[in-house]
């Protein structure tokens, strides 16, 4: 979840509505600001939806290039030593067996992520949908 980005969008949304109440030139800026906020919010929501849809279409053993072609560029690439949010893995939460590289895709608005773990041959050995209750 991108809390600063979400707060910025909410502030921009409120500013856009406020500008609509002011003079004619401010109204145009307000409409433009509202359009940018709505388009940005829609894009981030659509991207999370695409992550969810594509996640189900990817099977263990898929190539790294196949995963990236369906999911797009990852938000973060790690060496399997970190878990959700960049926290270090612990003994109680070890990396998937054979993991050499991990792709992370984060949702913008919700505390949610999709991870894909690859072995040295760049084949998918594990995938996981992280979601806060």
PDB file of C-alpha atoms in Angstrom:
ATOM      1  CA  UNK A   1       0.000   0.000   0.000  1.00  0.00           C
ATOM      2  CA  UNK A   2       1.291   3.438  -0.891  1.00  0.00           C
ATOM      3  CA  UNK A   3      -0.001   5.539   1.994  1.00  0.00           C
ATOM      4  CA  UNK A   4       1.731   8.821   0.993  1.00  0.00           C
ATOM      5  CA  UNK A   5       0.491   8.439  -2.592  1.00  0.00           C
ATOM      6  CA  UNK A   6      -3.046   7.685  -1.451  1.00  0.00           C
ATOM      7  CA  UNK A   7      -3.035  10.704   0.868  1.00  0.00           C
ATOM      8  CA  UNK A   8      -1.724  12.891  -1.980  1.00  0.00           C
ATOM      9  CA  UNK A   9      -4.554  11.718  -4.251  1.00  0.00           C
ATOM     10  CA  UNK A  10      -7.154  12.452  -1.554  1.00  0.00           C
ATOM     11  CA  UNK A  11      -5.706  15.942  -0.976  1.00  0.00           C
ATOM     12  CA  UNK A  12      -5.657  16.593  -4.735  1.00  0.00           C
ATOM     13  CA  UNK A  13      -9.269  15.403  -4.974  1.00  0.00           C
ATOM     14  CA  UNK A  14     -10.346  17.765  -2.183  1.00  0.00           C
ATOM     15  CA  UNK A  15      -8.368  20.631  -3.742  1.00  0.00           C
ATOM     16  CA  UNK A  16     -10.052  19.957  -7.084  1.00  0.00           C
ATOM     17  CA  UNK A  17     -13.494  20.155  -5.499  1.00  0.00           C
ATOM     18  CA  UNK A  18     -12.529  23.340  -3.655  1.00  0.00           C
ATOM     19  CA  UNK A  19     -11.280  24.948  -6.869  1.00  0.00           C
ATOM     20  CA  UNK A  20     -14.624  24.192  -8.527  1.00  0.00           C
ATOM     21  CA  UNK A  21     -16.264  26.551  -6.041  1.00  0.00           C
ATOM     22  CA  UNK A  22     -13.961  29.470  -6.855  1.00  0.00           C
ATOM     23  CA  UNK A  23     -13.795  31.736  -9.928  1.00  0.00           C
ATOM     24  CA  UNK A  24     -13.905  30.741 -13.573  1.00  0.00           C
ATOM     25  CA  UNK A  25     -10.149  30.235 -14.108  1.00  0.00           C
ATOM     26  CA  UNK A  26      -9.865  28.299 -10.827  1.00  0.00           C
ATOM     27  CA  UNK A  27     -12.774  26.108 -11.950  1.00  0.00           C
ATOM     28  CA  UNK A  28     -10.798  25.028 -15.028  1.00  0.00           C
ATOM     29  CA  UNK A  29      -7.806  24.108 -12.879  1.00  0.00           C
ATOM     30  CA  UNK A  30     -10.133  22.238 -10.518  1.00  0.00           C
ATOM     31  CA  UNK A  31     -11.626  20.231 -13.378  1.00  0.00           C
ATOM     32  CA  UNK A  32      -8.153  19.439 -14.683  1.00  0.00           C
ATOM     33  CA  UNK A  33      -7.004  18.365 -11.219  1.00  0.00           C
ATOM     34  CA  UNK A  34     -10.073  16.181 -10.733  1.00  0.00           C
ATOM     35  CA  UNK A  35      -9.492  14.587 -14.140  1.00  0.00           C
ATOM     36  CA  UNK A  36      -5.882  13.774 -13.259  1.00  0.00           C
ATOM     37  CA  UNK A  37      -6.901  12.302  -9.885  1.00  0.00           C
ATOM     38  CA  UNK A  38      -9.677  10.181 -11.396  1.00  0.00           C
ATOM     39  CA  UNK A  39      -7.425   8.906 -14.197  1.00  0.00           C
ATOM     40  CA  UNK A  40      -4.572   8.139 -11.787  1.00  0.00           C
ATOM     41  CA  UNK A  41      -6.833   6.372  -9.306  1.00  0.00           C
ATOM     42  CA  UNK A  42      -8.480   4.376 -12.078  1.00  0.00           C
ATOM     43  CA  UNK A  43      -5.102   3.313 -13.446  1.00  0.00           C
ATOM     44  CA  UNK A  44      -3.840   2.085 -10.055  1.00  0.00           C
ATOM     45  CA  UNK A  45      -7.091   0.230  -9.385  1.00  0.00           C
ATOM     46  CA  UNK A  46      -7.031  -1.351 -12.866  1.00  0.00           C
ATOM     47  CA  UNK A  47      -3.407  -2.441 -12.393  1.00  0.00           C
ATOM     48  CA  UNK A  48      -4.248  -4.257  -9.124  1.00  0.00           C
ATOM     49  CA  UNK A  49      -7.170  -5.939 -10.863  1.00  0.00           C
ATOM     50  CA  UNK A  50      -4.829  -7.064 -13.679  1.00  0.00           C
ATOM     51  CA  UNK A  51      -2.361  -8.486 -11.139  1.00  0.00           C
ATOM     52  CA  UNK A  52      -5.166 -10.519  -9.600  1.00  0.00           C
ATOM     53  CA  UNK A  53      -6.449 -11.823 -12.957  1.00  0.00           C
ATOM     54  CA  UNK A  54      -2.998 -12.665 -14.348  1.00  0.00           C
ATOM     55  CA  UNK A  55      -1.857 -14.309 -11.103  1.00  0.00           C
ATOM     56  CA  UNK A  56      -4.358 -17.127 -11.631  1.00  0.00           C
ATOM     57  CA  UNK A  57      -3.083 -17.719 -15.189  1.00  0.00           C
ATOM     58  CA  UNK A  58       0.524 -18.337 -14.116  1.00  0.00           C
ATOM     59  CA  UNK A  59       1.532 -21.851 -13.135  1.00  0.00           C
ATOM     60  CA  UNK A  60       4.529 -23.269 -11.317  1.00  0.00           C
ATOM     61  CA  UNK A  61       7.274 -23.974 -13.851  1.00  0.00           C
ATOM     62  CA  UNK A  62       6.489 -20.906 -15.969  1.00  0.00           C
ATOM     63  CA  UNK A  63       9.470 -18.961 -17.242  1.00  0.00           C
ATOM     64  CA  UNK A  64      10.495 -15.628 -15.799  1.00  0.00           C
ATOM     65  CA  UNK A  65       9.872 -13.943 -19.162  1.00  0.00           C
ATOM     66  CA  UNK A  66       6.350 -15.409 -19.306  1.00  0.00           C
ATOM     67  CA  UNK A  67       5.540 -14.061 -15.837  1.00  0.00           C
ATOM     68  CA  UNK A  68       6.889 -10.632 -16.759  1.00  0.00           C
ATOM     69  CA  UNK A  69       4.969 -10.610 -20.055  1.00  0.00           C
ATOM     70  CA  UNK A  70       1.701 -11.196 -18.184  1.00  0.00           C
ATOM     71  CA  UNK A  71       2.341  -9.143 -15.039  1.00  0.00           C
ATOM     72  CA  UNK A  72       4.543  -6.364 -16.416  1.00  0.00           C
ATOM     73  CA  UNK A  73       7.617  -4.882 -14.797  1.00  0.00           C
ATOM     74  CA  UNK A  74       7.801  -5.851 -11.107  1.00  0.00           C
ATOM     75  CA  UNK A  75       7.584  -3.233  -8.370  1.00  0.00           C
ATOM     76  CA  UNK A  76      10.636  -4.806  -6.726  1.00  0.00           C
ATOM     77  CA  UNK A  77      13.134  -7.578  -7.526  1.00  0.00           C
ATOM     78  CA  UNK A  78      14.839  -9.265  -4.560  1.00  0.00           C
ATOM     79  CA  UNK A  79      17.225 -12.115  -3.859  1.00  0.00           C
ATOM     80  CA  UNK A  80      14.671 -14.053  -1.753  1.00  0.00           C
ATOM     81  CA  UNK A  81      16.005 -12.674   1.553  1.00  0.00           C
ATOM     82  CA  UNK A  82      13.117 -10.255   2.085  1.00  0.00           C
ATOM     83  CA  UNK A  83       9.396 -10.721   2.441  1.00  0.00           C
ATOM     84  CA  UNK A  84       6.329  -8.453   2.105  1.00  0.00           C
ATOM     85  CA  UNK A  85       7.138  -4.788   2.579  1.00  0.00           C
ATOM     86  CA  UNK A  86      10.906  -5.319   2.490  1.00  0.00           C
ATOM     87  CA  UNK A  87      11.152  -7.063   5.866  1.00  0.00           C
ATOM     88  CA  UNK A  88      13.952  -9.630   6.270  1.00  0.00           C
ATOM     89  CA  UNK A  89      12.848 -13.248   6.156  1.00  0.00           C
ATOM     90  CA  UNK A  90      13.053 -15.120   9.448  1.00  0.00           C
ATOM     91  CA  UNK A  91      13.545 -18.793  10.252  1.00  0.00           C
ATOM     92  CA  UNK A  92       9.786 -19.116  10.741  1.00  0.00           C
ATOM     93  CA  UNK A  93       9.205 -17.770   7.226  1.00  0.00           C
ATOM     94  CA  UNK A  94      11.977 -19.189   5.037  1.00  0.00           C
ATOM     95  CA  UNK A  95      12.371 -18.535   1.317  1.00  0.00           C
ATOM     96  CA  UNK A  96      10.805 -21.107  -1.004  1.00  0.00           C
ATOM     97  CA  UNK A  97      13.171 -24.028  -1.712  1.00  0.00           C
ATOM     98  CA  UNK A  98      15.440 -23.286  -4.679  1.00  0.00           C
ATOM     99  CA  UNK A  99      14.567 -19.583  -4.762  1.00  0.00           C
ATOM    100  CA  UNK A 100      17.256 -17.417  -6.377  1.00  0.00           C
ATOM    101  CA  UNK A 101      15.229 -14.340  -7.345  1.00  0.00           C
ATOM    102  CA  UNK A 102      11.831 -12.983  -6.414  1.00  0.00           C
ATOM    103  CA  UNK A 103       9.509 -10.581  -8.227  1.00  0.00           C
ATOM    104  CA  UNK A 104       7.144  -8.416  -6.158  1.00  0.00           C
ATOM    105  CA  UNK A 105       4.057  -6.609  -7.458  1.00  0.00           C
ATOM    106  CA  UNK A 106       2.441  -4.215  -4.959  1.00  0.00           C
ATOM    107  CA  UNK A 107      -1.052  -2.780  -4.925  1.00  0.00           C
ATOM    108  CA  UNK A 108      -1.236   1.021  -4.691  1.00  0.00           C
ATOM    109  CA  UNK A 109      -4.379   1.401  -2.548  1.00  0.00           C
ATOM    110  CA  UNK A 110      -4.546  -1.780  -0.465  1.00  0.00           C
ATOM    111  CA  UNK A 111      -2.017  -3.716   1.662  1.00  0.00           C
ATOM    112  CA  UNK A 112      -1.682  -6.443  -0.925  1.00  0.00           C
ATOM    113  CA  UNK A 113       1.117  -7.929  -3.046  1.00  0.00           C
ATOM    114  CA  UNK A 114       1.829 -10.767  -5.440  1.00  0.00           C
ATOM    115  CA  UNK A 115       5.205 -12.533  -5.264  1.00  0.00           C
ATOM    116  CA  UNK A 116       6.832 -14.894  -7.757  1.00  0.00           C
ATOM    117  CA  UNK A 117       9.928 -16.920  -6.798  1.00  0.00           C
ATOM    118  CA  UNK A 118      12.321 -18.203  -9.464  1.00  0.00           C
ATOM    119  CA  UNK A 119      15.171 -20.711  -9.375  1.00  0.00           C
ATOM    120  CA  UNK A 120      18.581 -20.294 -11.034  1.00  0.00           C
ATOM    121  CA  UNK A 121      17.149 -21.521 -14.371  1.00  0.00           C
ATOM    122  CA  UNK A 122      14.589 -18.681 -14.178  1.00  0.00           C
ATOM    123  CA  UNK A 123      11.642 -21.054 -13.711  1.00  0.00           C
ATOM    124  CA  UNK A 124       8.825 -20.298 -11.277  1.00  0.00           C
ATOM    125  CA  UNK A 125       9.141 -22.398  -8.113  1.00  0.00           C
ATOM    126  CA  UNK A 126       6.588 -20.602  -5.931  1.00  0.00           C
ATOM    127  CA  UNK A 127       4.002 -17.836  -6.076  1.00  0.00           C
ATOM    128  CA  UNK A 128       1.992 -16.176  -3.342  1.00  0.00           C
ATOM    129  CA  UNK A 129      -0.766 -13.589  -3.033  1.00  0.00           C
ATOM    130  CA  UNK A 130      -0.137 -11.509   0.099  1.00  0.00           C
ATOM    131  CA  UNK A 131      -3.248  -9.846   1.506  1.00  0.00           C
ATOM    132  CA  UNK A 132      -4.018  -8.143   4.794  1.00  0.00           C
ATOM    133  CA  UNK A 133      -7.129  -9.414   6.539  1.00  0.00           C
TER     134      UNK A 133
END
